[in-house]
Amino acid sequence: MHRRWHAWEPGPLETVNRAFAGGRRIELPPGMLEPILRAKRLESASEGLFNPAIGRLLALWGFHASQLPSGPPPSQDAIADLLAQSPSMTDIQIENGTIGSRNPAVQMDFGAFIKGVAVERALAILEAHGLEHAIVNAGGDVGVIGSAGGAPWRVGIRHPDGAGGRILAELEAGDGEFVFTSGNYLRYREHEGIRHGHIIDPRSGYPADRVVSVTVIAEHGGTADAGATALAVAGEAEWPRIAARLGIDKVLRVDGQGRVSMTTAMRERVRLMAPQAAVSERSLPPD
Ligand code: AMP
Ligand code: MG
């Protein structure tokens, strides 16, 4: 999956992206259909806050490299040019086993989503081999099946203040649940003391720097992964609406001032480890 979905190294995704740029339709490489269709639905449910078609914008910010660049952010004009082309997964058409994009600016980058799908697959493989209880950890994002000796699996959420291995909270995850966190506190570029995180607000073309970290619990890894990223983009006023639209009722969010807010359903799963200045509870609107 790492090879198939790599956003900038040669491989199937990069081949499809090159076809889009050249206005060509090509045969859809095997294994890509389902994740692409899921990503289309998640883009629409998140009102475009999760938008995996913005690969060009991510490349412009220098995020298509293992080591993020230093130096000034890209020029406003370059960002505006890319935004004006409004790349979206809705531009992608799949027909009779072929794929094409009516918008040459579309470049898929599944960095916010495919790890969730990978964790689903890993758990499915374990289940197919008869394992009933397991936790799969992909760099702090996890999926679980069964239980930990009859009790829920417990997952530690790192404190976003960057101080060592401090734990902000401990969450309980039950059979078939995925716990995913998105934040701008680990991967960012810095220029003249200003940090630019790796999560981009597709509406502005600039990093969503207000939120520090969002953790969600969901029943599908792909939804948990894309959902955490979308909610890290969503503002204070709109995140409950976007969560409801994504069908995610368990959300924990830490803002730039270290304030913690969470949904009623998340509250029942959380034990906060750090004494918090402010914790508030938000209810979700009916979807
Ligand atoms: P995650 O850690 O799951 O939040 O994914 C972050 C990665 O997804 C970034 O490194 C980018 O490659 C990509 N990305 C950033 N912003 C967005 C966005 N708004 N929608 C989709 N993918 C994004
Ligand atoms: Mg994500």
PDB file of C-alpha atoms and ligand atoms in Angstrom:
ATOM      1  CA  MET A   1       0.000   0.000   0.000  1.00  0.00           C
ATOM      2  CA  HIS A   2       2.886   2.333   0.756  1.00  0.00           C
ATOM      3  CA  ARG A   3       4.131   1.874  -2.802  1.00  0.00           C
ATOM      4  CA  ARG A   4       0.734   1.920  -4.461  1.00  0.00           C
ATOM      5  CA  TRP A   5      -0.381   5.120  -2.754  1.00  0.00           C
ATOM      6  CA  HIS A   6       2.891   6.997  -2.483  1.00  0.00           C
ATOM      7  CA  ALA A   7       2.156  10.616  -3.392  1.00  0.00           C
ATOM      8  CA  TRP A   8       5.483  11.532  -4.939  1.00  0.00           C
ATOM      9  CA  GLU A   9       7.553   8.443  -5.611  1.00  0.00           C
ATOM     10  CA  PRO A  10       7.053   6.503  -8.875  1.00  0.00           C
ATOM     11  CA  GLY A  11       4.159   4.041  -8.603  1.00  0.00           C
ATOM     12  CA  PRO A  12       0.509   3.545  -9.551  1.00  0.00           C
ATOM     13  CA  LEU A  13      -0.808   6.745  -7.911  1.00  0.00           C
ATOM     14  CA  GLU A  14       1.862   8.870  -9.510  1.00  0.00           C
ATOM     15  CA  THR A  15       1.081   7.236 -12.897  1.00  0.00           C
ATOM     16  CA  VAL A  16      -2.599   8.140 -12.528  1.00  0.00           C
ATOM     17  CA  ASN A  17      -1.703  11.685 -11.449  1.00  0.00           C
ATOM     18  CA  ARG A  18       0.493  12.083 -14.542  1.00  0.00           C
ATOM     19  CA  ALA A  19      -2.369  10.945 -16.761  1.00  0.00           C
ATOM     20  CA  PHE A  20      -4.652  13.556 -15.122  1.00  0.00           C
ATOM     21  CA  ALA A  21      -2.096  16.302 -15.759  1.00  0.00           C
ATOM     22  CA  GLY A  22      -1.828  15.239 -19.391  1.00  0.00           C
ATOM     23  CA  GLY A  23      -5.610  15.064 -19.867  1.00  0.00           C
ATOM     24  CA  ARG A  24      -5.434  11.328 -20.616  1.00  0.00           C
ATOM     25  CA  ARG A  25      -7.638   8.445 -19.495  1.00  0.00           C
ATOM     26  CA  ILE A  26      -5.804   5.308 -18.462  1.00  0.00           C
ATOM     27  CA  GLU A  27      -6.669   1.866 -17.218  1.00  0.00           C
ATOM     28  CA  LEU A  28      -7.406   1.994 -13.483  1.00  0.00           C
ATOM     29  CA  PRO A  29      -4.585   0.166 -11.667  1.00  0.00           C
ATOM     30  CA  PRO A  30      -5.773  -2.758  -9.519  1.00  0.00           C
ATOM     31  CA  GLY A  31      -6.793  -2.100  -5.924  1.00  0.00           C
ATOM     32  CA  MET A  32      -7.447   1.602  -6.389  1.00  0.00           C
ATOM     33  CA  LEU A  33     -11.169   1.713  -7.079  1.00  0.00           C
ATOM     34  CA  GLU A  34     -12.575   1.298  -3.598  1.00  0.00           C
ATOM     35  CA  PRO A  35     -10.299   3.774  -1.768  1.00  0.00           C
ATOM     36  CA  ILE A  36     -10.887   6.386  -4.499  1.00  0.00           C
ATOM     37  CA  LEU A  37     -14.670   6.008  -4.220  1.00  0.00           C
ATOM     38  CA  ARG A  38     -14.464   6.229  -0.434  1.00  0.00           C
ATOM     39  CA  ALA A  39     -12.269   9.322  -0.666  1.00  0.00           C
ATOM     40  CA  LYS A  40     -14.842  10.947  -2.981  1.00  0.00           C
ATOM     41  CA  ARG A  41     -17.597  10.349  -0.417  1.00  0.00           C
ATOM     42  CA  LEU A  42     -15.452  11.624   2.460  1.00  0.00           C
ATOM     43  CA  GLU A  43     -14.542  14.777   0.575  1.00  0.00           C
ATOM     44  CA  SER A  44     -18.200  15.517   0.014  1.00  0.00           C
ATOM     45  CA  ALA A  45     -19.289  14.638   3.589  1.00  0.00           C
ATOM     46  CA  SER A  46     -16.539  16.870   4.994  1.00  0.00           C
ATOM     47  CA  GLU A  47     -17.698  19.744   2.751  1.00  0.00           C
ATOM     48  CA  GLY A  48     -14.287  19.651   1.081  1.00  0.00           C
ATOM     49  CA  LEU A  49     -12.232  20.129   4.264  1.00  0.00           C
ATOM     50  CA  PHE A  50     -10.723  16.716   3.556  1.00  0.00           C
ATOM     51  CA  ASN A  51      -9.742  17.114  -0.064  1.00  0.00           C
ATOM     52  CA  PRO A  52      -7.266  14.517  -1.359  1.00  0.00           C
ATOM     53  CA  ALA A  53      -7.218  16.164  -4.807  1.00  0.00           C
ATOM     54  CA  ILE A  54      -4.994  19.051  -3.624  1.00  0.00           C
ATOM     55  CA  GLY A  55      -1.693  17.251  -4.242  1.00  0.00           C
ATOM     56  CA  ARG A  56      -0.329  20.204  -6.240  1.00  0.00           C
ATOM     57  CA  LEU A  57      -0.945  22.541  -3.339  1.00  0.00           C
ATOM     58  CA  LEU A  58       0.745  20.129  -0.931  1.00  0.00           C
ATOM     59  CA  ALA A  59       3.709  19.857  -3.303  1.00  0.00           C
ATOM     60  CA  LEU A  60       3.890  23.666  -3.548  1.00  0.00           C
ATOM     61  CA  TRP A  61       4.182  23.796   0.253  1.00  0.00           C
ATOM     62  CA  GLY A  62       7.054  21.330   0.015  1.00  0.00           C
ATOM     63  CA  PHE A  63       5.188  18.550   1.779  1.00  0.00           C
ATOM     64  CA  HIS A  64       6.123  16.014  -0.884  1.00  0.00           C
ATOM     65  CA  ALA A  65       9.409  15.281   0.824  1.00  0.00           C
ATOM     66  CA  SER A  66      10.315  13.284   3.909  1.00  0.00           C
ATOM     67  CA  GLN A  67      12.142  16.325   5.254  1.00  0.00           C
ATOM     68  CA  LEU A  68      10.026  19.491   5.147  1.00  0.00           C
ATOM     69  CA  PRO A  69      11.814  22.511   3.700  1.00  0.00           C
ATOM     70  CA  SER A  70      12.716  25.598   5.692  1.00  0.00           C
ATOM     71  CA  GLY A  71      12.525  29.103   4.290  1.00  0.00           C
ATOM     72  CA  PRO A  72       9.598  31.330   3.405  1.00  0.00           C
ATOM     73  CA  PRO A  73       6.189  29.901   2.498  1.00  0.00           C
ATOM     74  CA  PRO A  74       5.205  29.797  -1.191  1.00  0.00           C
ATOM     75  CA  SER A  75       4.074  33.027  -2.816  1.00  0.00           C
ATOM     76  CA  GLN A  76       0.486  34.174  -2.434  1.00  0.00           C
ATOM     77  CA  ASP A  77       0.131  34.251  -6.216  1.00  0.00           C
ATOM     78  CA  ALA A  78       1.224  30.658  -6.640  1.00  0.00           C
ATOM     79  CA  ILE A  79      -1.266  29.563  -3.964  1.00  0.00           C
ATOM     80  CA  ALA A  80      -4.068  31.660  -5.509  1.00  0.00           C
ATOM     81  CA  ASP A  81      -3.354  30.171  -8.960  1.00  0.00           C
ATOM     82  CA  LEU A  82      -3.785  26.635  -7.661  1.00  0.00           C
ATOM     83  CA  LEU A  83      -6.916  27.499  -5.653  1.00  0.00           C
ATOM     84  CA  ALA A  84      -8.497  29.068  -8.738  1.00  0.00           C
ATOM     85  CA  GLN A  85      -8.344  25.694 -10.479  1.00  0.00           C
ATOM     86  CA  SER A  86     -10.442  24.179  -7.636  1.00  0.00           C
ATOM     87  CA  PRO A  87      -9.250  20.581  -7.790  1.00  0.00           C
ATOM     88  CA  SER A  88     -11.755  18.123  -6.366  1.00  0.00           C
ATOM     89  CA  MET A  89     -12.334  14.386  -6.347  1.00  0.00           C
ATOM     90  CA  THR A  90     -15.629  15.155  -8.124  1.00  0.00           C
ATOM     91  CA  ASP A  91     -13.540  15.955 -11.235  1.00  0.00           C
ATOM     92  CA  ILE A  92     -12.449  12.311 -11.405  1.00  0.00           C
ATOM     93  CA  GLN A  93     -14.445  10.000 -13.622  1.00  0.00           C
ATOM     94  CA  ILE A  94     -14.169   6.220 -13.489  1.00  0.00           C
ATOM     95  CA  GLU A  95     -15.774   4.331 -16.390  1.00  0.00           C
ATOM     96  CA  ASN A  96     -15.363   0.804 -17.741  1.00  0.00           C
ATOM     97  CA  GLY A  97     -12.193   0.217 -15.786  1.00  0.00           C
ATOM     98  CA  THR A  98     -10.567   3.472 -16.848  1.00  0.00           C
ATOM     99  CA  ILE A  99      -9.893   6.644 -14.893  1.00  0.00           C
ATOM    100  CA  GLY A 100      -9.509  10.257 -15.971  1.00  0.00           C
ATOM    101  CA  SER A 101      -9.961  13.768 -14.619  1.00  0.00           C
ATOM    102  CA  ARG A 102     -11.773  16.556 -16.415  1.00  0.00           C
ATOM    103  CA  ASN A 103      -9.615  18.933 -14.383  1.00  0.00           C
ATOM    104  CA  PRO A 104      -5.858  18.640 -15.102  1.00  0.00           C
ATOM    105  CA  ALA A 105      -5.092  20.372 -11.777  1.00  0.00           C
ATOM    106  CA  VAL A 106      -6.247  17.310  -9.827  1.00  0.00           C
ATOM    107  CA  GLN A 107      -3.388  15.445  -8.183  1.00  0.00           C
ATOM    108  CA  MET A 108      -4.369  12.817  -5.656  1.00  0.00           C
ATOM    109  CA  ASP A 109      -2.556  12.687  -2.311  1.00  0.00           C
ATOM    110  CA  PHE A 110      -3.995  10.124   0.089  1.00  0.00           C
ATOM    111  CA  GLY A 111      -1.681  11.019   2.968  1.00  0.00           C
ATOM    112  CA  ALA A 112      -4.623  12.008   5.183  1.00  0.00           C
ATOM    113  CA  PHE A 113      -6.630   8.847   4.572  1.00  0.00           C
ATOM    114  CA  ILE A 114      -4.803   5.770   3.352  1.00  0.00           C
ATOM    115  CA  LYS A 115      -3.180   4.886   6.668  1.00  0.00           C
ATOM    116  CA  GLY A 116      -6.688   4.370   8.025  1.00  0.00           C
ATOM    117  CA  VAL A 117      -7.446   1.972   5.182  1.00  0.00           C
ATOM    118  CA  ALA A 118      -4.131   0.176   5.800  1.00  0.00           C
ATOM    119  CA  VAL A 119      -4.967  -0.388   9.478  1.00  0.00           C
ATOM    120  CA  GLU A 120      -8.380  -1.793   8.459  1.00  0.00           C
ATOM    121  CA  ARG A 121      -6.625  -4.225   6.107  1.00  0.00           C
ATOM    122  CA  ALA A 122      -4.066  -5.280   8.696  1.00  0.00           C
ATOM    123  CA  LEU A 123      -6.835  -6.105  11.167  1.00  0.00           C
ATOM    124  CA  ALA A 124      -8.789  -7.978   8.484  1.00  0.00           C
ATOM    125  CA  ILE A 125      -5.710 -10.118   7.767  1.00  0.00           C
ATOM    126  CA  LEU A 126      -5.280 -10.927  11.465  1.00  0.00           C
ATOM    127  CA  GLU A 127      -8.973 -11.843  11.720  1.00  0.00           C
ATOM    128  CA  ALA A 128      -8.704 -14.046   8.628  1.00  0.00           C
ATOM    129  CA  HIS A 129      -5.954 -15.935  10.466  1.00  0.00           C
ATOM    130  CA  GLY A 130      -8.234 -16.515  13.443  1.00  0.00           C
ATOM    131  CA  LEU A 131      -6.980 -13.804  15.780  1.00  0.00           C
ATOM    132  CA  GLU A 132      -9.795 -12.355  17.869  1.00  0.00           C
ATOM    133  CA  HIS A 133      -7.995  -9.765  19.966  1.00  0.00           C
ATOM    134  CA  ALA A 134      -5.479  -7.370  18.486  1.00  0.00           C
ATOM    135  CA  ILE A 135      -4.337  -3.784  18.355  1.00  0.00           C
ATOM    136  CA  VAL A 136      -2.581  -2.407  15.269  1.00  0.00           C
ATOM    137  CA  ASN A 137      -0.540   0.722  15.844  1.00  0.00           C
ATOM    138  CA  ALA A 138       0.527   2.796  12.846  1.00  0.00           C
ATOM    139  CA  GLY A 139       2.605   5.578  14.313  1.00  0.00           C
ATOM    140  CA  GLY A 140       0.173   6.397  17.098  1.00  0.00           C
ATOM    141  CA  ASP A 141      -3.003   5.840  15.068  1.00  0.00           C
ATOM    142  CA  VAL A 142      -4.610   2.553  16.007  1.00  0.00           C
ATOM    143  CA  GLY A 143      -7.337   0.087  15.204  1.00  0.00           C
ATOM    144  CA  VAL A 144      -8.465  -2.666  17.541  1.00  0.00           C
ATOM    145  CA  ILE A 145     -10.455  -5.885  17.510  1.00  0.00           C
ATOM    146  CA  GLY A 146     -11.692  -7.825  20.508  1.00  0.00           C
ATOM    147  CA  SER A 147     -10.548  -6.709  23.909  1.00  0.00           C
ATOM    148  CA  ALA A 148      -7.521  -6.496  26.167  1.00  0.00           C
ATOM    149  CA  GLY A 149      -8.222  -9.439  28.423  1.00  0.00           C
ATOM    150  CA  GLY A 150     -11.910  -8.639  28.673  1.00  0.00           C
ATOM    151  CA  ALA A 151     -11.393  -4.888  29.166  1.00  0.00           C
ATOM    152  CA  PRO A 152     -11.447  -2.215  26.458  1.00  0.00           C
ATOM    153  CA  TRP A 153      -8.128  -1.458  24.766  1.00  0.00           C
ATOM    154  CA  ARG A 154      -6.604   1.726  26.209  1.00  0.00           C
ATOM    155  CA  VAL A 155      -4.930   4.195  23.886  1.00  0.00           C
ATOM    156  CA  GLY A 156      -2.750   7.065  25.046  1.00  0.00           C
ATOM    157  CA  ILE A 157      -3.055  10.413  23.277  1.00  0.00           C
ATOM    158  CA  ARG A 158       0.100  12.473  23.251  1.00  0.00           C
ATOM    159  CA  HIS A 159      -0.016  15.999  24.645  1.00  0.00           C
ATOM    160  CA  PRO A 160       0.320  18.457  21.742  1.00  0.00           C
ATOM    161  CA  ASP A 161       2.516  20.868  23.704  1.00  0.00           C
ATOM    162  CA  GLY A 162       5.513  18.977  22.360  1.00  0.00           C
ATOM    163  CA  ALA A 163       6.967  18.215  25.790  1.00  0.00           C
ATOM    164  CA  GLY A 164       8.476  14.765  25.518  1.00  0.00           C
ATOM    165  CA  GLY A 165       6.190  11.815  25.858  1.00  0.00           C
ATOM    166  CA  ARG A 166       3.573  13.548  27.999  1.00  0.00           C
ATOM    167  CA  ILE A 167       0.142  11.954  27.700  1.00  0.00           C
ATOM    168  CA  LEU A 168      -2.894  14.206  27.393  1.00  0.00           C
ATOM    169  CA  ALA A 169      -5.560  11.564  27.752  1.00  0.00           C
ATOM    170  CA  GLU A 170      -6.259   7.881  27.748  1.00  0.00           C
ATOM    171  CA  LEU A 171      -9.121   6.628  25.574  1.00  0.00           C
ATOM    172  CA  GLU A 172     -10.995   3.371  25.613  1.00  0.00           C
ATOM    173  CA  ALA A 173     -11.484   1.606  22.282  1.00  0.00           C
ATOM    174  CA  GLY A 174     -13.836  -1.331  21.762  1.00  0.00           C
ATOM    175  CA  ASP A 175     -14.058  -4.090  19.170  1.00  0.00           C
ATOM    176  CA  GLY A 176     -13.773  -2.737  15.616  1.00  0.00           C
ATOM    177  CA  GLU A 177     -12.917   0.829  16.571  1.00  0.00           C
ATOM    178  CA  PHE A 178     -10.217   3.109  15.167  1.00  0.00           C
ATOM    179  CA  VAL A 179      -8.563   5.956  17.080  1.00  0.00           C
ATOM    180  CA  PHE A 180      -6.892   8.522  14.835  1.00  0.00           C
ATOM    181  CA  THR A 181      -5.240  11.849  15.661  1.00  0.00           C
ATOM    182  CA  SER A 182      -4.371  14.737  13.358  1.00  0.00           C
ATOM    183  CA  GLY A 183      -2.340  17.670  14.446  1.00  0.00           C
ATOM    184  CA  ASN A 184      -0.007  20.356  13.293  1.00  0.00           C
ATOM    185  CA  TYR A 185       2.372  19.983  16.216  1.00  0.00           C
ATOM    186  CA  LEU A 186       4.607  17.192  14.867  1.00  0.00           C
ATOM    187  CA  ARG A 187       5.076  17.835  11.153  1.00  0.00           C
ATOM    188  CA  TYR A 188       5.542  21.466  10.175  1.00  0.00           C
ATOM    189  CA  ARG A 189       7.929  23.873   8.492  1.00  0.00           C
ATOM    190  CA  GLU A 190       9.146  26.964  10.233  1.00  0.00           C
ATOM    191  CA  HIS A 191      10.186  30.388   8.988  1.00  0.00           C
ATOM    192  CA  GLU A 192      11.108  33.382  11.136  1.00  0.00           C
ATOM    193  CA  GLY A 193       9.507  31.820  14.170  1.00  0.00           C
ATOM    194  CA  ILE A 194       6.222  31.041  12.412  1.00  0.00           C
ATOM    195  CA  ARG A 195       5.215  27.410  12.160  1.00  0.00           C
ATOM    196  CA  HIS A 196       3.339  26.191   9.136  1.00  0.00           C
ATOM    197  CA  GLY A 197       1.748  22.837   9.864  1.00  0.00           C
ATOM    198  CA  HIS A 198       1.257  20.108   7.256  1.00  0.00           C
ATOM    199  CA  ILE A 199      -2.545  20.223   7.284  1.00  0.00           C
ATOM    200  CA  ILE A 200      -3.804  22.612   4.634  1.00  0.00           C
ATOM    201  CA  ASP A 201      -7.169  24.351   4.630  1.00  0.00           C
ATOM    202  CA  PRO A 202      -8.287  23.710   1.031  1.00  0.00           C
ATOM    203  CA  ARG A 203     -10.410  26.903   1.126  1.00  0.00           C
ATOM    204  CA  SER A 204      -7.493  29.250   1.791  1.00  0.00           C
ATOM    205  CA  GLY A 205      -4.531  27.209   0.567  1.00  0.00           C
ATOM    206  CA  TYR A 206      -2.764  27.935   3.868  1.00  0.00           C
ATOM    207  CA  PRO A 207      -2.076  25.646   6.828  1.00  0.00           C
ATOM    208  CA  ALA A 208      -4.894  25.267   9.308  1.00  0.00           C
ATOM    209  CA  ASP A 209      -2.877  26.584  12.208  1.00  0.00           C
ATOM    210  CA  ARG A 210      -5.552  27.228  14.780  1.00  0.00           C
ATOM    211  CA  VAL A 211      -6.180  23.701  15.949  1.00  0.00           C
ATOM    212  CA  VAL A 212      -3.413  21.830  17.657  1.00  0.00           C
ATOM    213  CA  SER A 213      -4.812  18.327  17.663  1.00  0.00           C
ATOM    214  CA  VAL A 214      -7.997  16.393  16.943  1.00  0.00           C
ATOM    215  CA  THR A 215      -8.604  12.771  17.958  1.00  0.00           C
ATOM    216  CA  VAL A 216     -11.597  10.775  16.770  1.00  0.00           C
ATOM    217  CA  ILE A 217     -12.937   7.290  17.395  1.00  0.00           C
ATOM    218  CA  ALA A 218     -14.800   5.764  14.445  1.00  0.00           C
ATOM    219  CA  GLU A 219     -15.871   2.389  13.133  1.00  0.00           C
ATOM    220  CA  HIS A 220     -13.866   2.575   9.899  1.00  0.00           C
ATOM    221  CA  GLY A 221     -10.179   3.391   9.683  1.00  0.00           C
ATOM    222  CA  GLY A 222     -10.569   5.466   6.520  1.00  0.00           C
ATOM    223  CA  THR A 223     -13.323   7.555   8.088  1.00  0.00           C
ATOM    224  CA  ALA A 224     -11.313   8.012  11.291  1.00  0.00           C
ATOM    225  CA  ASP A 225      -8.208   9.118   9.368  1.00  0.00           C
ATOM    226  CA  ALA A 226      -9.878  11.488   6.896  1.00  0.00           C
ATOM    227  CA  GLY A 227     -12.252  12.682   9.633  1.00  0.00           C
ATOM    228  CA  ALA A 228      -9.454  13.650  12.031  1.00  0.00           C
ATOM    229  CA  THR A 229      -7.786  15.635   9.239  1.00  0.00           C
ATOM    230  CA  ALA A 230     -11.042  17.350   8.192  1.00  0.00           C
ATOM    231  CA  LEU A 231     -11.833  18.308  11.785  1.00  0.00           C
ATOM    232  CA  ALA A 232      -8.320  19.713  12.211  1.00  0.00           C
ATOM    233  CA  VAL A 233      -9.187  22.050   9.311  1.00  0.00           C
ATOM    234  CA  ALA A 234     -12.681  22.905  10.570  1.00  0.00           C
ATOM    235  CA  GLY A 235     -13.024  25.986  12.737  1.00  0.00           C
ATOM    236  CA  GLU A 236     -14.363  26.253  16.267  1.00  0.00           C
ATOM    237  CA  ALA A 237     -17.907  26.973  15.087  1.00  0.00           C
ATOM    238  CA  GLU A 238     -18.180  24.381  12.341  1.00  0.00           C
ATOM    239  CA  TRP A 239     -16.458  21.240  13.594  1.00  0.00           C
ATOM    240  CA  PRO A 240     -19.547  19.762  15.308  1.00  0.00           C
ATOM    241  CA  ARG A 241     -21.506  20.075  12.057  1.00  0.00           C
ATOM    242  CA  ILE A 242     -18.752  18.449   9.981  1.00  0.00           C
ATOM    243  CA  ALA A 243     -18.380  15.637  12.538  1.00  0.00           C
ATOM    244  CA  ALA A 244     -22.121  14.955  12.370  1.00  0.00           C
ATOM    245  CA  ARG A 245     -22.010  14.910   8.562  1.00  0.00           C
ATOM    246  CA  LEU A 246     -19.145  12.410   8.672  1.00  0.00           C
ATOM    247  CA  GLY A 247     -21.093  10.269  11.144  1.00  0.00           C
ATOM    248  CA  ILE A 248     -18.356  10.696  13.778  1.00  0.00           C
ATOM    249  CA  ASP A 249     -19.769  11.198  17.272  1.00  0.00           C
ATOM    250  CA  LYS A 250     -16.546  10.802  19.289  1.00  0.00           C
ATOM    251  CA  VAL A 251     -14.233  13.805  18.952  1.00  0.00           C
ATOM    252  CA  LEU A 252     -11.599  15.335  21.225  1.00  0.00           C
ATOM    253  CA  ARG A 253     -10.117  18.643  20.117  1.00  0.00           C
ATOM    254  CA  VAL A 254      -7.312  20.742  21.579  1.00  0.00           C
ATOM    255  CA  ASP A 255      -6.970  24.318  20.354  1.00  0.00           C
ATOM    256  CA  GLY A 256      -3.981  26.655  20.195  1.00  0.00           C
ATOM    257  CA  GLN A 257      -4.592  27.857  23.760  1.00  0.00           C
ATOM    258  CA  GLY A 258      -4.551  24.297  25.080  1.00  0.00           C
ATOM    259  CA  ARG A 259      -8.314  24.281  25.631  1.00  0.00           C
ATOM    260  CA  VAL A 260      -9.885  20.860  25.311  1.00  0.00           C
ATOM    261  CA  SER A 261     -13.353  20.301  23.925  1.00  0.00           C
ATOM    262  CA  MET A 262     -15.034  17.003  23.282  1.00  0.00           C
ATOM    263  CA  THR A 263     -18.339  15.514  22.320  1.00  0.00           C
ATOM    264  CA  THR A 264     -20.666  13.926  24.846  1.00  0.00           C
ATOM    265  CA  ALA A 265     -20.021  10.461  23.387  1.00  0.00           C
ATOM    266  CA  MET A 266     -16.228  10.967  23.640  1.00  0.00           C
ATOM    267  CA  ARG A 267     -16.433  12.108  27.249  1.00  0.00           C
ATOM    268  CA  GLU A 268     -17.480   8.598  28.298  1.00  0.00           C
ATOM    269  CA  ARG A 269     -14.299   7.156  26.763  1.00  0.00           C
ATOM    270  CA  VAL A 270     -11.736   9.640  28.037  1.00  0.00           C
ATOM    271  CA  ARG A 271      -9.584   9.934  31.088  1.00  0.00           C
ATOM    272  CA  LEU A 272      -7.657  13.214  31.004  1.00  0.00           C
ATOM    273  CA  MET A 273      -4.149  12.775  32.376  1.00  0.00           C
ATOM    274  CA  ALA A 274      -3.043  16.396  32.437  1.00  0.00           C
ATOM    275  CA  PRO A 275      -4.968  18.827  34.622  1.00  0.00           C
ATOM    276  CA  GLN A 276      -6.710  21.045  32.099  1.00  0.00           C
ATOM    277  CA  ALA A 277      -7.417  24.729  32.363  1.00  0.00           C
ATOM    278  CA  ALA A 278     -10.586  24.439  30.369  1.00  0.00           C
ATOM    279  CA  VAL A 279     -12.552  21.425  29.228  1.00  0.00           C
ATOM    280  CA  SER A 280     -15.871  21.859  27.516  1.00  0.00           C
ATOM    281  CA  GLU A 281     -18.416  19.494  26.099  1.00  0.00           C
ATOM    282  CA  ARG A 282     -20.149  20.007  22.744  1.00  0.00           C
ATOM    283  CA  SER A 283     -23.202  18.242  21.482  1.00  0.00           C
ATOM    284  CA  LEU A 284     -23.490  17.440  17.789  1.00  0.00           C
ATOM    285  CA  PRO A 285     -26.342  18.736  15.659  1.00  0.00           C
ATOM    286  CA  PRO A 286     -28.556  16.069  14.101  1.00  0.00           C
ATOM    287  CA  ASP A 287     -27.161  15.270  10.654  1.00  0.00           C
TER     288      ASP A 287
HETATM  289  P1  AMP B   1      -3.105  13.402   8.641  1.00  0.00           P
HETATM  290  O1  AMP B   1      -1.853  13.202   9.424  1.00  0.00           O
HETATM  291  O2  AMP B   1      -3.932  12.173   8.487  1.00  0.00           O
HETATM  292  O3  AMP B   1      -3.914  14.560   9.144  1.00  0.00           O
HETATM  293  O4  AMP B   1      -2.673  13.744   7.127  1.00  0.00           O
HETATM  294  C1  AMP B   1      -1.926  14.883   6.834  1.00  0.00           C
HETATM  295  C2  AMP B   1      -1.396  14.767   5.415  1.00  0.00           C
HETATM  296  O5  AMP B   1      -2.500  14.796   4.503  1.00  0.00           O
HETATM  297  C3  AMP B   1      -0.505  15.919   5.019  1.00  0.00           C
HETATM  298  O6  AMP B   1       0.852  15.612   5.249  1.00  0.00           O
HETATM  299  C4  AMP B   1      -0.809  16.086   3.543  1.00  0.00           C
HETATM  300  O7  AMP B   1      -0.070  15.167   2.774  1.00  0.00           O
HETATM  301  C5  AMP B   1      -2.265  15.707   3.441  1.00  0.00           C
HETATM  302  N1  AMP B   1      -3.222  16.822   3.630  1.00  0.00           N
HETATM  303  C6  AMP B   1      -2.999  18.024   4.226  1.00  0.00           C
HETATM  304  N2  AMP B   1      -4.141  18.763   4.263  1.00  0.00           N
HETATM  305  C7  AMP B   1      -5.104  18.011   3.684  1.00  0.00           C
HETATM  306  C8  AMP B   1      -6.503  18.217   3.432  1.00  0.00           C
HETATM  307  N3  AMP B   1      -7.138  19.343   3.804  1.00  0.00           N
HETATM  308  N4  AMP B   1      -7.186  17.226   2.811  1.00  0.00           N
HETATM  309  C9  AMP B   1      -6.563  16.075   2.429  1.00  0.00           C
HETATM  310  N5  AMP B   1      -5.251  15.829   2.640  1.00  0.00           N
HETATM  311  C10 AMP B   1      -4.527  16.776   3.266  1.00  0.00           C
HETATM  312 MG    MG B   2      -5.947  11.823   8.559  1.00  0.00          MG
END
